[in-house]
Amino acid sequence: MALKGGTRFSVDGNDVFPGGCVLVPDSIGEVEDYDEKTGRRTPAKDKLTGQRVWQVRVMDLDPELGKRSRETTVKIIGDYQPVPPTGAPFEAVEFDGMTVTPYVTNNNRMAYSLRAIAMRAPAGSNSAGTATKAPA
């Protein structure tokens, strides 16, 4: 069996962030594609679903990271911009439908990209469910 570049593997959010994670304030934004020929930027579309791509920065709370960098980006696929569950600074969040896509960087190091379909308050918190889609 051969794996093609860009293969996405389903992962549980608790495996990715075993100590949980918190949303970096004001870090939600739309991902843009850049066309080198025209110099124009356009909203990025997910290659599998055709939906828009958003990104959020989170701080990984895993105590095993020690002094290493804790900030990472999660891309969220959806038609509408994700909304923080409470709007509080550095609020805890969880992600649904997470995937990881491994790749090799230009300097031959292994890296990976994280994607999800929804961001929500952690299970058992006082905040209500997901807020990644606009109301109907």
PDB file of C-alpha atoms in Angstrom:
ATOM      1  CA  MET A   1       0.000   0.000   0.000  1.00  0.00           C
ATOM      2  CA  ALA A   2       1.411   3.372  -0.977  1.00  0.00           C
ATOM      3  CA  LEU A   3       0.482   6.596   0.757  1.00  0.00           C
ATOM      4  CA  LYS A   4       0.213   9.726  -1.317  1.00  0.00           C
ATOM      5  CA  GLY A   5       1.523  13.069  -0.101  1.00  0.00           C
ATOM      6  CA  GLY A   6      -1.136  14.916   1.856  1.00  0.00           C
ATOM      7  CA  THR A   7      -2.689  11.791   3.375  1.00  0.00           C
ATOM      8  CA  ARG A   8      -4.729  12.764   6.448  1.00  0.00           C
ATOM      9  CA  PHE A   9      -4.858  10.448   9.443  1.00  0.00           C
ATOM     10  CA  SER A  10      -7.715  10.710  11.959  1.00  0.00           C
ATOM     11  CA  VAL A  11      -6.542  11.405  15.502  1.00  0.00           C
ATOM     12  CA  ASP A  12      -8.258  11.983  18.812  1.00  0.00           C
ATOM     13  CA  GLY A  13      -7.821  15.520  20.128  1.00  0.00           C
ATOM     14  CA  ASN A  14      -6.863  14.119  23.544  1.00  0.00           C
ATOM     15  CA  ASP A  15      -3.943  12.278  21.948  1.00  0.00           C
ATOM     16  CA  VAL A  16      -2.737  15.468  20.239  1.00  0.00           C
ATOM     17  CA  PHE A  17      -3.198  17.651  23.340  1.00  0.00           C
ATOM     18  CA  PRO A  18      -3.048  15.256  26.346  1.00  0.00           C
ATOM     19  CA  GLY A  19      -2.761  18.182  28.782  1.00  0.00           C
ATOM     20  CA  GLY A  20      -5.400  20.208  26.940  1.00  0.00           C
ATOM     21  CA  CYS A  21      -4.865  23.451  25.050  1.00  0.00           C
ATOM     22  CA  VAL A  22      -5.924  27.074  25.255  1.00  0.00           C
ATOM     23  CA  LEU A  23      -6.820  29.448  22.462  1.00  0.00           C
ATOM     24  CA  VAL A  24      -4.385  32.308  21.880  1.00  0.00           C
ATOM     25  CA  PRO A  25      -6.512  35.504  22.002  1.00  0.00           C
ATOM     26  CA  ASP A  26      -7.341  37.142  18.663  1.00  0.00           C
ATOM     27  CA  SER A  27      -5.638  34.363  16.706  1.00  0.00           C
ATOM     28  CA  ILE A  28      -8.512  33.165  14.501  1.00  0.00           C
ATOM     29  CA  GLY A  29      -8.103  34.070  10.851  1.00  0.00           C
ATOM     30  CA  GLU A  30      -8.790  32.943   7.339  1.00  0.00           C
ATOM     31  CA  VAL A  31      -6.043  31.077   5.493  1.00  0.00           C
ATOM     32  CA  GLU A  32      -5.142  32.629   2.142  1.00  0.00           C
ATOM     33  CA  ASP A  33      -3.577  31.115  -0.947  1.00  0.00           C
ATOM     34  CA  TYR A  34      -1.025  33.177  -2.853  1.00  0.00           C
ATOM     35  CA  ASP A  35      -0.836  33.065  -6.644  1.00  0.00           C
ATOM     36  CA  GLU A  36       2.765  33.816  -7.655  1.00  0.00           C
ATOM     37  CA  LYS A  37       1.791  34.610 -11.248  1.00  0.00           C
ATOM     38  CA  THR A  38      -0.754  37.308 -10.394  1.00  0.00           C
ATOM     39  CA  GLY A  39       0.447  38.292  -6.917  1.00  0.00           C
ATOM     40  CA  ARG A  40      -3.126  37.951  -5.641  1.00  0.00           C
ATOM     41  CA  ARG A  41      -4.294  36.351  -2.432  1.00  0.00           C
ATOM     42  CA  THR A  42      -7.562  34.413  -2.319  1.00  0.00           C
ATOM     43  CA  PRO A  43      -9.367  32.554   0.474  1.00  0.00           C
ATOM     44  CA  ALA A  44      -7.964  29.037   0.792  1.00  0.00           C
ATOM     45  CA  LYS A  45     -10.254  26.097   0.046  1.00  0.00           C
ATOM     46  CA  ASP A  46      -9.788  22.622   1.478  1.00  0.00           C
ATOM     47  CA  LYS A  47      -8.637  20.235  -1.263  1.00  0.00           C
ATOM     48  CA  LEU A  48     -10.952  17.433  -0.119  1.00  0.00           C
ATOM     49  CA  THR A  49     -14.148  19.267   0.847  1.00  0.00           C
ATOM     50  CA  GLY A  50     -13.942  22.574  -1.018  1.00  0.00           C
ATOM     51  CA  GLN A  51     -14.827  24.416   2.202  1.00  0.00           C
ATOM     52  CA  ARG A  52     -12.989  27.484   3.454  1.00  0.00           C
ATOM     53  CA  VAL A  53      -9.963  27.049   5.704  1.00  0.00           C
ATOM     54  CA  TRP A  54      -9.473  28.996   8.954  1.00  0.00           C
ATOM     55  CA  GLN A  55      -6.587  28.806  11.385  1.00  0.00           C
ATOM     56  CA  VAL A  56      -6.349  29.226  15.133  1.00  0.00           C
ATOM     57  CA  ARG A  57      -3.274  29.332  17.335  1.00  0.00           C
ATOM     58  CA  VAL A  58      -3.306  27.343  20.540  1.00  0.00           C
ATOM     59  CA  MET A  59      -0.954  26.813  23.448  1.00  0.00           C
ATOM     60  CA  ASP A  60      -0.365  23.142  24.261  1.00  0.00           C
ATOM     61  CA  LEU A  61      -0.621  22.585  28.036  1.00  0.00           C
ATOM     62  CA  ASP A  62       1.225  19.234  28.074  1.00  0.00           C
ATOM     63  CA  PRO A  63       3.600  19.395  31.081  1.00  0.00           C
ATOM     64  CA  GLU A  64       6.050  17.049  29.320  1.00  0.00           C
ATOM     65  CA  LEU A  65       6.950  19.833  26.858  1.00  0.00           C
ATOM     66  CA  GLY A  66       9.033  21.534  29.519  1.00  0.00           C
ATOM     67  CA  LYS A  67      10.676  24.659  28.094  1.00  0.00           C
ATOM     68  CA  ARG A  68       9.998  23.770  24.455  1.00  0.00           C
ATOM     69  CA  SER A  69       7.670  25.846  22.309  1.00  0.00           C
ATOM     70  CA  ARG A  70       4.029  25.279  23.151  1.00  0.00           C
ATOM     71  CA  GLU A  71       2.298  27.234  20.400  1.00  0.00           C
ATOM     72  CA  THR A  72       0.901  25.460  17.355  1.00  0.00           C
ATOM     73  CA  THR A  73      -1.694  26.115  14.673  1.00  0.00           C
ATOM     74  CA  VAL A  74      -4.843  24.108  13.982  1.00  0.00           C
ATOM     75  CA  LYS A  75      -6.648  24.626  10.686  1.00  0.00           C
ATOM     76  CA  ILE A  76     -10.433  24.404  10.848  1.00  0.00           C
ATOM     77  CA  ILE A  77     -12.445  23.479   7.779  1.00  0.00           C
ATOM     78  CA  GLY A  78     -15.835  25.182   7.586  1.00  0.00           C
ATOM     79  CA  ASP A  79     -18.058  27.569   5.715  1.00  0.00           C
ATOM     80  CA  TYR A  80     -18.020  30.128   8.536  1.00  0.00           C
ATOM     81  CA  GLN A  81     -15.289  31.596  10.732  1.00  0.00           C
ATOM     82  CA  PRO A  82     -14.943  29.701  14.023  1.00  0.00           C
ATOM     83  CA  VAL A  83     -16.012  31.602  17.124  1.00  0.00           C
ATOM     84  CA  PRO A  84     -14.398  31.092  20.542  1.00  0.00           C
ATOM     85  CA  PRO A  85     -16.825  29.303  22.890  1.00  0.00           C
ATOM     86  CA  THR A  86     -16.787  32.056  25.557  1.00  0.00           C
ATOM     87  CA  GLY A  87     -14.578  34.838  24.225  1.00  0.00           C
ATOM     88  CA  ALA A  88     -12.487  34.779  27.411  1.00  0.00           C
ATOM     89  CA  PRO A  89      -8.729  35.266  27.006  1.00  0.00           C
ATOM     90  CA  PHE A  90      -6.770  31.997  26.853  1.00  0.00           C
ATOM     91  CA  GLU A  91      -9.899  29.869  27.108  1.00  0.00           C
ATOM     92  CA  ALA A  92      -9.620  26.091  26.979  1.00  0.00           C
ATOM     93  CA  VAL A  93     -10.808  24.533  23.721  1.00  0.00           C
ATOM     94  CA  GLU A  94     -11.119  21.096  22.161  1.00  0.00           C
ATOM     95  CA  PHE A  95     -11.344  20.098  18.519  1.00  0.00           C
ATOM     96  CA  ASP A  96     -13.648  17.633  16.782  1.00  0.00           C
ATOM     97  CA  GLY A  97     -12.848  15.642  13.656  1.00  0.00           C
ATOM     98  CA  MET A  98      -9.080  16.122  13.997  1.00  0.00           C
ATOM     99  CA  THR A  99      -6.634  14.864  11.403  1.00  0.00           C
ATOM    100  CA  VAL A 100      -2.875  14.993  11.170  1.00  0.00           C
ATOM    101  CA  THR A 101      -0.967  15.246   7.877  1.00  0.00           C
ATOM    102  CA  PRO A 102       2.744  14.428   8.106  1.00  0.00           C
ATOM    103  CA  TYR A 103       5.187  15.995   5.664  1.00  0.00           C
ATOM    104  CA  VAL A 104       8.907  16.624   5.192  1.00  0.00           C
ATOM    105  CA  THR A 105      10.150  20.226   5.342  1.00  0.00           C
ATOM    106  CA  ASN A 106      12.654  21.842   2.959  1.00  0.00           C
ATOM    107  CA  ASN A 107      15.477  21.010   5.391  1.00  0.00           C
ATOM    108  CA  ASN A 108      14.407  17.330   5.528  1.00  0.00           C
ATOM    109  CA  ARG A 109      12.756  17.432   8.932  1.00  0.00           C
ATOM    110  CA  MET A 110       9.503  15.677   9.736  1.00  0.00           C
ATOM    111  CA  ALA A 111       6.598  18.034  10.502  1.00  0.00           C
ATOM    112  CA  TYR A 112       2.828  17.775  10.509  1.00  0.00           C
ATOM    113  CA  SER A 113      -0.280  19.831   9.919  1.00  0.00           C
ATOM    114  CA  LEU A 114      -3.320  19.646  12.224  1.00  0.00           C
ATOM    115  CA  ARG A 115      -6.875  20.068  10.920  1.00  0.00           C
ATOM    116  CA  ALA A 116     -10.292  19.859  12.538  1.00  0.00           C
ATOM    117  CA  ILE A 117     -13.927  20.374  11.610  1.00  0.00           C
ATOM    118  CA  ALA A 118     -15.009  22.136  14.813  1.00  0.00           C
ATOM    119  CA  MET A 119     -13.711  23.956  17.886  1.00  0.00           C
ATOM    120  CA  ARG A 120     -15.663  23.853  21.148  1.00  0.00           C
ATOM    121  CA  ALA A 121     -15.443  24.241  24.900  1.00  0.00           C
ATOM    122  CA  PRO A 122     -13.988  21.158  26.622  1.00  0.00           C
ATOM    123  CA  ALA A 123     -16.446  18.465  27.638  1.00  0.00           C
ATOM    124  CA  GLY A 124     -17.668  19.047  31.175  1.00  0.00           C
ATOM    125  CA  SER A 125     -16.964  22.790  31.147  1.00  0.00           C
ATOM    126  CA  ASN A 126     -19.602  25.425  31.874  1.00  0.00           C
ATOM    127  CA  SER A 127     -19.573  26.616  28.241  1.00  0.00           C
ATOM    128  CA  ALA A 128     -22.093  25.343  25.742  1.00  0.00           C
ATOM    129  CA  GLY A 129     -21.098  23.267  22.657  1.00  0.00           C
ATOM    130  CA  THR A 130     -19.588  24.199  19.369  1.00  0.00           C
ATOM    131  CA  ALA A 131     -19.658  27.668  17.863  1.00  0.00           C
ATOM    132  CA  THR A 132     -17.944  27.103  14.557  1.00  0.00           C
ATOM    133  CA  LYS A 133     -20.967  27.575  12.309  1.00  0.00           C
ATOM    134  CA  ALA A 134     -23.120  30.619  11.782  1.00  0.00           C
ATOM    135  CA  PRO A 135     -26.704  30.354  13.034  1.00  0.00           C
ATOM    136  CA  ALA A 136     -29.248  29.137  10.496  1.00  0.00           C
TER     137      ALA A 136
END
